[in-house]
Amino acid sequence: MLNGIPINYYIMLSAVLFIIGAVGVMARRNAIIVFMCIELMLNAVNLLLVAFSTLHNDASGQVFVFFIMAVAAAEVAVGLAILAMVYRNFKSIDIDLLSRLKN
Amino acid sequence: MLGLTITQWLFGILSFLAIMFALMVVFTRNPVNSVLYLVLTFFCIAGHYILLNAQFLAVVHIVVYAGAIMVLFLFIIMLMNLNPDAEPRKHIVTRIIAGVIGGVLLFVMVGALKGAEQLQIVQGGPSQIGLVKNLGKVLFSEFLFPFEIASILLLAALVGAIMIGKRDTNTNDKDIINQ
């Protein structure tokens, strides 16, 4: 019989991962790294959904994680296409330079 | 060994590694190294999924994230040929403020979630919902409509990505002539 792990530990782990991602979004200027930090935040939420899904023995949470993965894949495809276009036009992906969107 | 079971040891080690690799993602200057650390973070999270008896999601997580999305990131980074020495850095004040905001956010979250229920997660035993068979039954009965909508979303994203990424032929010809 395996000893379980309190749900609090999963909540704390997810919170820490989410905040690392949030700090990365705020502190970095490279747009690709900002994207990766957003992925990190999505994964923190996914982990918590799976933990609660297992806790309540309900499959809905895991199906939600499945959909979140599909949406994340779509988001990354479109986002990276936009970044590639921006890099072609501006020769830079520094978000501080791109904050005005026009010229 | 401190009275901990194997599951608890694995949970601790995987959590430590996931947090360390996540920190390295944020604090590494070379974007390629950042991507590789993010892949390691995803492997640690997949390990957590296996600990939670969600085998299907663990496999899908590795295939989709480490296999597809991260390769896309690497491809784009290599396409842009970013020089780590010319990596733009935010002003030191901005970075300190970001760290302080993160710390305050962590403080608030820990404070708000401290009173969460102390239930034990059932592991290894009766929880069989993460297996492909059970998850597939739920996915194709209860969640059939969202599943189809997701396919349309992926198609739209595919078309959108191609349209955005396509070279604008008219302006491009003019640029070449001007050069």
Coordinates of N, CA, C and O in Angstrom, one line a residue, chain B residues 10-80:
Chain B
L10 N 10.1 10.0 -4.5 CA 10.0 10.3 -5.9 C 9.4 11.7 -6.1 O 9.8 12.5 -6.9
F11 N 8.3 11.9 -5.3 CA 7.7 13.2 -5.4 C 8.6 14.4 -5.1 O 8.7 15.4 -5.8
G12 N 9.4 14.2 -4.0 CA 10.3 15.2 -3.6 C 11.4 15.5 -4.6 O 11.7 16.6 -5.0
I13 N 12.0 14.4 -5.1 CA 13.1 14.5 -6.1 C 12.5 15.2 -7.4 O 13.1 16.1 -7.9
L14 N 11.4 14.7 -7.9 CA 10.8 15.3 -9.1 C 10.4 16.7 -8.9 O 10.7 17.6 -9.8
S15 N 9.9 17.1 -7.8 CA 9.5 18.5 -7.5 C 10.8 19.4 -7.5 O 10.8 20.4 -8.1
F16 N 11.8 18.9 -6.8 CA 13.0 19.7 -6.7 C 13.6 19.9 -8.1 O 14.0 21.0 -8.5
L17 N 13.7 18.8 -8.9 CA 14.3 18.9 -10.2 C 13.4 19.9 -11.1 O 14.0 20.7 -11.8
A18 N 12.1 19.7 -11.0 CA 11.2 20.6 -11.8 C 11.4 22.0 -11.5 O 11.5 22.9 -12.4
I19 N 11.5 22.4 -10.2 CA 11.7 23.8 -9.8 C 13.0 24.3 -10.3 O 13.2 25.4 -10.8
M20 N 14.1 23.4 -10.1 CA 15.4 23.9 -10.5 C 15.5 24.1 -12.0 O 16.0 25.1 -12.4
F21 N 15.0 23.2 -12.8 CA 15.0 23.4 -14.2 C 14.2 24.6 -14.6 O 14.6 25.3 -15.6
A22 N 13.0 24.8 -14.0 CA 12.2 25.9 -14.3 C 13.0 27.2 -14.0 O 12.9 28.2 -14.8
L23 N 13.7 27.3 -12.9 CA 14.5 28.4 -12.6 C 15.6 28.6 -13.7 O 15.9 29.8 -14.1
M24 N 16.2 27.5 -14.1 CA 17.2 27.6 -15.1 C 16.6 28.2 -16.4 O 17.3 28.9 -17.2
V25 N 15.4 27.8 -16.7 CA 14.7 28.3 -18.0 C 14.7 29.8 -17.9 O 15.0 30.5 -18.9
V26 N 14.4 30.4 -16.8 CA 14.2 31.8 -16.7 C 15.6 32.5 -16.6 O 15.8 33.6 -17.2
F27 N 16.6 31.9 -16.0 CA 17.8 32.6 -15.7 C 19.0 32.3 -16.6 O 20.0 32.9 -16.5
T28 N 18.8 31.3 -17.6 CA 19.8 31.1 -18.5 C 19.8 32.1 -19.6 O 18.7 32.5 -20.1
R29 N 21.0 32.6 -20.1 CA 21.0 33.6 -21.1 C 20.8 33.1 -22.5 O 20.2 33.8 -23.4
N30 N 21.4 31.9 -22.8 CA 21.3 31.4 -24.1 C 19.9 30.8 -24.3 O 19.5 29.9 -23.6
P31 N 19.2 31.2 -25.3 CA 17.8 30.7 -25.6 C 17.8 29.2 -25.9 O 16.9 28.5 -25.5
V32 N 18.8 28.7 -26.5 CA 18.8 27.2 -26.8 C 18.9 26.4 -25.5 O 18.2 25.4 -25.3
N33 N 19.8 26.8 -24.6 CA 19.9 26.2 -23.3 C 18.5 26.3 -22.6 O 18.1 25.3 -21.9
S34 N 17.9 27.4 -22.7 CA 16.6 27.6 -22.0 C 15.6 26.6 -22.5 O 14.9 26.0 -21.7
V35 N 15.6 26.4 -23.9 CA 14.6 25.4 -24.4 C 14.9 24.0 -23.9 O 14.0 23.2 -23.5
L36 N 16.2 23.7 -23.8 CA 16.6 22.3 -23.3 C 16.2 22.1 -21.9 O 15.7 21.1 -21.5
Y37 N 16.4 23.2 -21.0 CA 16.0 23.1 -19.6 C 14.5 22.9 -19.5 O 14.0 22.2 -18.7
L38 N 13.7 23.6 -20.4 CA 12.3 23.5 -20.4 C 11.9 22.1 -20.8 O 10.9 21.5 -20.2
V39 N 12.6 21.4 -21.7 CA 12.3 20.0 -22.0 C 12.5 19.1 -20.8 O 11.7 18.3 -20.4
L40 N 13.6 19.4 -20.0 CA 13.8 18.6 -18.8 C 12.7 18.9 -17.8 O 12.2 17.9 -17.1
T41 N 12.2 20.1 -17.7 CA 11.1 20.4 -16.8 C 9.9 19.6 -17.2 O 9.2 19.1 -16.3
F42 N 9.6 19.5 -18.5 CA 8.5 18.8 -18.9 C 8.6 17.3 -18.6 O 7.6 16.6 -18.3
F43 N 9.8 16.8 -18.7 CA 10.0 15.4 -18.3 C 9.7 15.2 -16.8 O 9.1 14.2 -16.4
C44 N 10.1 16.1 -16.0 CA 9.8 16.0 -14.6 C 8.3 16.0 -14.3 O 7.8 15.3 -13.5
I45 N 7.6 16.9 -15.1 CA 6.1 17.0 -14.9 C 5.5 15.7 -15.4 O 4.5 15.2 -14.8
A46 N 6.0 15.1 -16.5 CA 5.5 13.8 -16.9 C 5.7 12.8 -15.8 O 4.8 11.9 -15.6
G47 N 6.8 12.8 -15.1 CA 7.0 11.9 -14.0 C 6.0 12.1 -12.9 O 5.5 11.1 -12.4
H48 N 5.6 13.4 -12.7 CA 4.5 13.6 -11.7 C 3.2 13.0 -12.2 O 2.5 12.5 -11.4
Y49 N 2.9 13.1 -13.5 CA 1.7 12.5 -14.0 C 1.7 11.0 -13.8 O 0.7 10.4 -13.5
I50 N 2.9 10.4 -14.0 CA 2.9 8.9 -13.8 C 2.7 8.6 -12.3 O 2.0 7.7 -11.9
L51 N 3.3 9.4 -11.4 CA 3.0 9.2 -10.0 C 1.5 9.4 -9.6 O 1.0 8.7 -8.7
L52 N 0.8 10.2 -10.4 CA -0.6 10.4 -10.2 C -1.4 9.4 -10.9 O -2.6 9.6 -11.0
N53 N -0.8 8.4 -11.5 CA -1.4 7.3 -12.2 C -2.2 7.9 -13.4 O -3.3 7.4 -13.7
A54 N -1.7 8.9 -14.1 CA -2.3 9.4 -15.3 C -1.3 9.0 -16.5 O -0.7 9.9 -17.1
Q55 N -1.2 7.7 -16.8 CA -0.2 7.3 -17.8 C -0.5 7.9 -19.2 O 0.5 8.3 -19.8
F56 N -1.8 8.0 -19.6 CA -2.1 8.5 -20.9 C -1.6 9.9 -21.0 O -0.9 10.3 -22.0
L57 N -1.9 10.8 -20.0 CA -1.5 12.2 -20.1 C 0.0 12.3 -20.1 O 0.6 13.2 -20.7
A58 N 0.7 11.4 -19.3 CA 2.2 11.5 -19.3 C 2.8 11.3 -20.6 O 3.6 12.0 -21.1
V59 N 2.3 10.2 -21.3 CA 2.8 10.0 -22.7 C 2.4 11.1 -23.6 O 3.3 11.6 -24.4
V60 N 1.2 11.6 -23.6 CA 0.8 12.6 -24.5 C 1.6 13.9 -24.2 O 2.0 14.6 -25.1
H61 N 1.9 14.1 -22.9 CA 2.6 15.3 -22.5 C 4.0 15.3 -23.1 O 4.5 16.2 -23.7
I62 N 4.7 14.1 -23.0 CA 6.0 14.0 -23.6 C 6.0 14.1 -25.1 O 6.8 14.8 -25.7
V63 N 5.0 13.5 -25.7 CA 4.9 13.5 -27.2 C 4.6 14.9 -27.7 O 5.3 15.4 -28.6
V64 N 3.6 15.6 -27.1 CA 3.2 16.9 -27.6 C 4.2 17.9 -27.2 O 4.7 18.7 -28.1
Y65 N 4.6 18.0 -25.9 CA 5.4 19.1 -25.5 C 6.9 18.9 -25.9 O 7.4 19.6 -26.7
A66 N 7.5 17.8 -25.4 CA 8.9 17.6 -25.6 C 9.1 17.3 -27.1 O 10.2 17.6 -27.7
G67 N 8.2 16.6 -27.7 CA 8.4 16.1 -29.1 C 8.0 17.1 -30.1 O 8.7 17.2 -31.1
A68 N 6.9 17.8 -29.9 CA 6.5 18.7 -31.0 C 6.7 20.2 -30.7 O 7.4 20.9 -31.5
I69 N 6.2 20.7 -29.6 CA 6.3 22.1 -29.3 C 7.7 22.6 -29.1 O 8.1 23.6 -29.6
M70 N 8.5 21.8 -28.3 CA 9.8 22.3 -28.1 C 10.7 22.2 -29.3 O 11.6 23.0 -29.5
V71 N 10.4 21.2 -30.2 CA 11.2 21.2 -31.4 C 10.9 22.4 -32.3 O 11.7 23.0 -32.9
L72 N 9.6 22.8 -32.2 CA 9.2 24.0 -33.0 C 10.0 25.2 -32.4 O 10.5 26.0 -33.2
F73 N 10.1 25.3 -31.1 CA 10.8 26.4 -30.5 C 12.3 26.4 -30.9 O 12.8 27.4 -31.3
L74 N 12.9 25.2 -30.8 CA 14.3 25.1 -31.2 C 14.5 25.5 -32.7 O 15.4 26.2 -33.0
F75 N 13.5 25.0 -33.5 CA 13.6 25.3 -34.9 C 13.6 26.8 -35.2 O 14.4 27.4 -35.9
I76 N 12.7 27.5 -34.5 CA 12.5 29.0 -34.7 C 13.8 29.7 -34.2 O 14.3 30.6 -34.8
I77 N 14.3 29.2 -33.0 CA 15.5 29.9 -32.5 C 16.7 29.7 -33.4 O 17.5 30.6 -33.7
M78 N 16.8 28.5 -34.0 CA 18.0 28.2 -34.9 C 17.7 29.1 -36.2 O 18.7 29.5 -36.8
L79 N 16.5 29.2 -36.6 CA 16.2 30.0 -37.8 C 16.6 31.5 -37.6 O 17.0 32.1 -38.5
M80 N 16.4 32.0 -36.4 CA 16.7 33.4 -36.1 C 18.1 33.6 -35.8 O 18.6 34.7 -35.9

